[in-house]
JSON list of C-alpha atoms in Angstrom, two decimals:
[
{"chain": "A", "resi": 1189, "resn": "UNK", "atom": "CA", "xyz": [-57.25, 57.00, 7.70]},
{"chain": "A", "resi": 1190, "resn": "UNK", "atom": "CA", "xyz": [-54.35, 56.80, 10.12]},
{"chain": "A", "resi": 1191, "resn": "UNK", "atom": "CA", "xyz": [-51.26, 54.80, 9.32]},
{"chain": "A", "resi": 1192, "resn": "UNK", "atom": "CA", "xyz": [-51.85, 52.58, 12.35]},
{"chain": "A", "resi": 1193, "resn": "UNK", "atom": "CA", "xyz": [-55.33, 51.57, 11.12]},
{"chain": "A", "resi": 1194, "resn": "UNK", "atom": "CA", "xyz": [-54.13, 50.97, 7.58]},
{"chain": "A", "resi": 1195, "resn": "UNK", "atom": "CA", "xyz": [-51.81, 48.17, 8.69]},
{"chain": "A", "resi": 1196, "resn": "UNK", "atom": "CA", "xyz": [-54.66, 45.95, 9.83]},
{"chain": "A", "resi": 1197, "resn": "UNK", "atom": "CA", "xyz": [-56.68, 46.05, 6.62]},
{"chain": "A", "resi": 1198, "resn": "UNK", "atom": "CA", "xyz": [-56.59, 42.85, 4.60]},
{"chain": "A", "resi": 1199, "resn": "UNK", "atom": "CA", "xyz": [-55.65, 43.00, 0.98]},
{"chain": "A", "resi": 1200, "resn": "UNK", "atom": "CA", "xyz": [-58.49, 42.04, -1.33]},
{"chain": "A", "resi": 1201, "resn": "UNK", "atom": "CA", "xyz": [-56.39, 40.02, -3.74]},
{"chain": "A", "resi": 1202, "resn": "UNK", "atom": "CA", "xyz": [-58.03, 36.85, -4.90]},
{"chain": "A", "resi": 1203, "resn": "UNK", "atom": "CA", "xyz": [-56.05, 33.64, -4.91]},
{"chain": "A", "resi": 1204, "resn": "UNK", "atom": "CA", "xyz": [-56.58, 30.36, -6.63]},
{"chain": "A", "resi": 1205, "resn": "UNK", "atom": "CA", "xyz": [-57.17, 27.47, -4.31]},
{"chain": "A", "resi": 1206, "resn": "UNK", "atom": "CA", "xyz": [-54.93, 24.48, -4.98]},
{"chain": "A", "resi": 1207, "resn": "UNK", "atom": "CA", "xyz": [-56.45, 21.09, -5.52]},
{"chain": "A", "resi": 1208, "resn": "UNK", "atom": "CA", "xyz": [-55.74, 18.46, -2.89]},
{"chain": "A", "resi": 1209, "resn": "UNK", "atom": "CA", "xyz": [-52.93, 16.08, -3.90]},
{"chain": "A", "resi": 1210, "resn": "UNK", "atom": "CA", "xyz": [-55.00, 12.98, -3.11]},
{"chain": "A", "resi": 1211, "resn": "UNK", "atom": "CA", "xyz": [-58.22, 12.56, -5.03]},
{"chain": "A", "resi": 1212, "resn": "UNK", "atom": "CA", "xyz": [-61.35, 10.86, -3.82]},
{"chain": "A", "resi": 1213, "resn": "UNK", "atom": "CA", "xyz": [-60.68, 7.70, -5.85]},
{"chain": "A", "resi": 1214, "resn": "UNK", "atom": "CA", "xyz": [-57.06, 7.29, -4.73]},
{"chain": "A", "resi": 1215, "resn": "UNK", "atom": "CA", "xyz": [-56.57, 4.54, -2.20]},
{"chain": "A", "resi": 1216, "resn": "UNK", "atom": "CA", "xyz": [-53.79, 5.09, 0.33]},
{"chain": "A", "resi": 1217, "resn": "UNK", "atom": "CA", "xyz": [-52.05, 1.73, 0.45]},
{"chain": "A", "resi": 1218, "resn": "UNK", "atom": "CA", "xyz": [-48.49, 0.45, 0.64]},
{"chain": "A", "resi": 1219, "resn": "UNK", "atom": "CA", "xyz": [-48.90, -1.14, -2.81]},
{"chain": "A", "resi": 1220, "resn": "UNK", "atom": "CA", "xyz": [-49.80, 2.16, -4.50]},
{"chain": "A", "resi": 1221, "resn": "UNK", "atom": "CA", "xyz": [-46.22, 3.19, -5.25]},
{"chain": "A", "resi": 1222, "resn": "UNK", "atom": "CA", "xyz": [-47.12, 6.01, -7.65]},
{"chain": "A", "resi": 1223, "resn": "UNK", "atom": "CA", "xyz": [-49.06, 7.73, -4.87]},
{"chain": "A", "resi": 1224, "resn": "UNK", "atom": "CA", "xyz": [-46.53, 7.03, -2.10]},
{"chain": "A", "resi": 1225, "resn": "UNK", "atom": "CA", "xyz": [-43.54, 8.27, -4.10]},
{"chain": "A", "resi": 1226, "resn": "UNK", "atom": "CA", "xyz": [-45.09, 11.76, -4.36]},
{"chain": "A", "resi": 1227, "resn": "UNK", "atom": "CA", "xyz": [-44.76, 12.22, -0.60]},
{"chain": "A", "resi": 1228, "resn": "UNK", "atom": "CA", "xyz": [-41.11, 11.22, -0.24]},
{"chain": "A", "resi": 1229, "resn": "UNK", "atom": "CA", "xyz": [-38.14, 13.54, -0.72]},
{"chain": "A", "resi": 1230, "resn": "UNK", "atom": "CA", "xyz": [-35.14, 12.74, -2.88]},
{"chain": "A", "resi": 1231, "resn": "UNK", "atom": "CA", "xyz": [-33.28, 11.56, 0.21]},
{"chain": "A", "resi": 1232, "resn": "UNK", "atom": "CA", "xyz": [-36.07, 9.14, 1.11]},
{"chain": "A", "resi": 1233, "resn": "UNK", "atom": "CA", "xyz": [-37.58, 11.18, 3.93]},
{"chain": "A", "resi": 1234, "resn": "UNK", "atom": "CA", "xyz": [-41.32, 11.57, 4.45]},
{"chain": "A", "resi": 1235, "resn": "UNK", "atom": "CA", "xyz": [-42.35, 15.12, 3.59]},
{"chain": "A", "resi": 1236, "resn": "UNK", "atom": "CA", "xyz": [-44.21, 17.17, 6.17]},
{"chain": "A", "resi": 1237, "resn": "UNK", "atom": "CA", "xyz": [-47.92, 17.79, 6.15]},
{"chain": "A", "resi": 1238, "resn": "UNK", "atom": "CA", "xyz": [-47.47, 21.46, 5.36]},
{"chain": "A", "resi": 1239, "resn": "UNK", "atom": "CA", "xyz": [-45.44, 20.68, 2.26]},
{"chain": "A", "resi": 1240, "resn": "UNK", "atom": "CA", "xyz": [-47.83, 17.93, 1.12]},
{"chain": "A", "resi": 1241, "resn": "UNK", "atom": "CA", "xyz": [-51.01, 19.96, 1.78]},
{"chain": "A", "resi": 1242, "resn": "UNK", "atom": "CA", "xyz": [-52.67, 16.91, 3.34]},
{"chain": "A", "resi": 1243, "resn": "UNK", "atom": "CA", "xyz": [-55.15, 16.58, 6.14]},
{"chain": "A", "resi": 1244, "resn": "UNK", "atom": "CA", "xyz": [-54.01, 15.05, 9.41]},
{"chain": "A", "resi": 1245, "resn": "UNK", "atom": "CA", "xyz": [-55.79, 11.77, 8.70]},
{"chain": "A", "resi": 1246, "resn": "UNK", "atom": "CA", "xyz": [-54.31, 11.54, 5.19]},
{"chain": "A", "resi": 1247, "resn": "UNK", "atom": "CA", "xyz": [-50.81, 12.27, 6.49]},
{"chain": "A", "resi": 1248, "resn": "UNK", "atom": "CA", "xyz": [-51.11, 9.51, 9.09]},
{"chain": "A", "resi": 1249, "resn": "UNK", "atom": "CA", "xyz": [-52.29, 7.01, 6.47]},
{"chain": "A", "resi": 1250, "resn": "UNK", "atom": "CA", "xyz": [-49.49, 8.03, 4.06]},
{"chain": "A", "resi": 1251, "resn": "UNK", "atom": "CA", "xyz": [-46.90, 7.65, 6.84]},
{"chain": "A", "resi": 1252, "resn": "UNK", "atom": "CA", "xyz": [-48.17, 4.18, 7.75]},
{"chain": "A", "resi": 1253, "resn": "UNK", "atom": "CA", "xyz": [-48.21, 3.14, 4.09]},
{"chain": "A", "resi": 1254, "resn": "UNK", "atom": "CA", "xyz": [-44.64, 4.38, 3.55]},
{"chain": "A", "resi": 1255, "resn": "UNK", "atom": "CA", "xyz": [-43.40, 2.54, 6.64]},
{"chain": "A", "resi": 1256, "resn": "UNK", "atom": "CA", "xyz": [-45.13, -0.68, 5.54]},
{"chain": "A", "resi": 1257, "resn": "UNK", "atom": "CA", "xyz": [-43.60, -0.38, 2.05]},
{"chain": "A", "resi": 1258, "resn": "UNK", "atom": "CA", "xyz": [-40.16, 0.12, 3.61]},
{"chain": "A", "resi": 1259, "resn": "UNK", "atom": "CA", "xyz": [-40.53, -2.97, 5.80]},
{"chain": "A", "resi": 1260, "resn": "UNK", "atom": "CA", "xyz": [-41.65, -5.07, 2.82]},
{"chain": "A", "resi": 1261, "resn": "UNK", "atom": "CA", "xyz": [-38.66, -3.74, 0.81]},
{"chain": "A", "resi": 1262, "resn": "UNK", "atom": "CA", "xyz": [-40.79, -1.96, -1.76]},
{"chain": "A", "resi": 1263, "resn": "UNK", "atom": "CA", "xyz": [-39.14, 1.32, -0.77]},
{"chain": "A", "resi": 1264, "resn": "UNK", "atom": "CA", "xyz": [-35.61, 1.93, 0.45]},
{"chain": "A", "resi": 1265, "resn": "UNK", "atom": "CA", "xyz": [-35.15, 3.34, 3.95]},
{"chain": "A", "resi": 1266, "resn": "UNK", "atom": "CA", "xyz": [-32.58, 5.81, 2.66]},
{"chain": "A", "resi": 1267, "resn": "UNK", "atom": "CA", "xyz": [-31.59, 7.06, -0.74]},
{"chain": "A", "resi": 1268, "resn": "UNK", "atom": "CA", "xyz": [-27.98, 8.08, -0.22]},
{"chain": "A", "resi": 1269, "resn": "UNK", "atom": "CA", "xyz": [-26.58, 7.60, -3.72]},
{"chain": "A", "resi": 1270, "resn": "UNK", "atom": "CA", "xyz": [-25.42, 11.20, -3.87]},
{"chain": "A", "resi": 1271, "resn": "UNK", "atom": "CA", "xyz": [-23.90, 11.10, -0.41]},
{"chain": "A", "resi": 1272, "resn": "UNK", "atom": "CA", "xyz": [-20.74, 9.33, -1.52]},
{"chain": "A", "resi": 1273, "resn": "UNK", "atom": "CA", "xyz": [-20.29, 11.16, -4.81]},
{"chain": "A", "resi": 1274, "resn": "UNK", "atom": "CA", "xyz": [-17.72, 13.93, -4.64]},
{"chain": "A", "resi": 1275, "resn": "UNK", "atom": "CA", "xyz": [-17.15, 16.04, -7.67]},
{"chain": "A", "resi": 1276, "resn": "UNK", "atom": "CA", "xyz": [-13.73, 17.33, -6.78]},
{"chain": "A", "resi": 1277, "resn": "UNK", "atom": "CA", "xyz": [-11.40, 16.54, -3.92]},
{"chain": "A", "resi": 1278, "resn": "UNK", "atom": "CA", "xyz": [-10.19, 19.67, -2.20]},
{"chain": "A", "resi": 1279, "resn": "UNK", "atom": "CA", "xyz": [-6.55, 19.48, -1.15]},
{"chain": "A", "resi": 1280, "resn": "UNK", "atom": "CA", "xyz": [-5.64, 20.63, 2.33]},
{"chain": "A", "resi": 1281, "resn": "UNK", "atom": "CA", "xyz": [-3.55, 23.75, 2.27]},
{"chain": "A", "resi": 1282, "resn": "UNK", "atom": "CA", "xyz": [-2.61, 23.90, 5.91]},
{"chain": "A", "resi": 1283, "resn": "UNK", "atom": "CA", "xyz": [1.09, 24.17, 6.57]},
{"chain": "A", "resi": 1284, "resn": "UNK", "atom": "CA", "xyz": [3.10, 21.27, 7.85]},
{"chain": "A", "resi": 1285, "resn": "UNK", "atom": "CA", "xyz": [3.61, 21.27, 11.57]},
{"chain": "A", "resi": 1286, "resn": "UNK", "atom": "CA", "xyz": [7.00, 20.35, 12.88]},
{"chain": "A", "resi": 1287, "resn": "UNK", "atom": "CA", "xyz": [7.57, 19.06, 16.35]},
{"chain": "A", "resi": 1288, "resn": "UNK", "atom": "CA", "xyz": [10.03, 21.03, 18.44]},
{"chain": "A", "resi": 1289, "resn": "UNK", "atom": "CA", "xyz": [12.45, 19.06, 20.59]}
]
């Protein structure tokens, strides 16, 4: 077999299919905080559909439920606790500039 033909052959490795993150009995609702919190990042952002492994319809319902929970103050809009924490202040080492007259 030529090298050019060998590139297009698929590998026959088997892979384990992941289970969907939302089961059949789970109801997507703004009150179901345990379900909603799985689809939010640490910063409070809604994770993408590719990361969540959701269908388009499920992602839309999750997004609507998250937005409703935010409006009703069940969820914060942002989680910026770590934004203002600084471990160590770095001093500026630039030289002093003097004005010439």
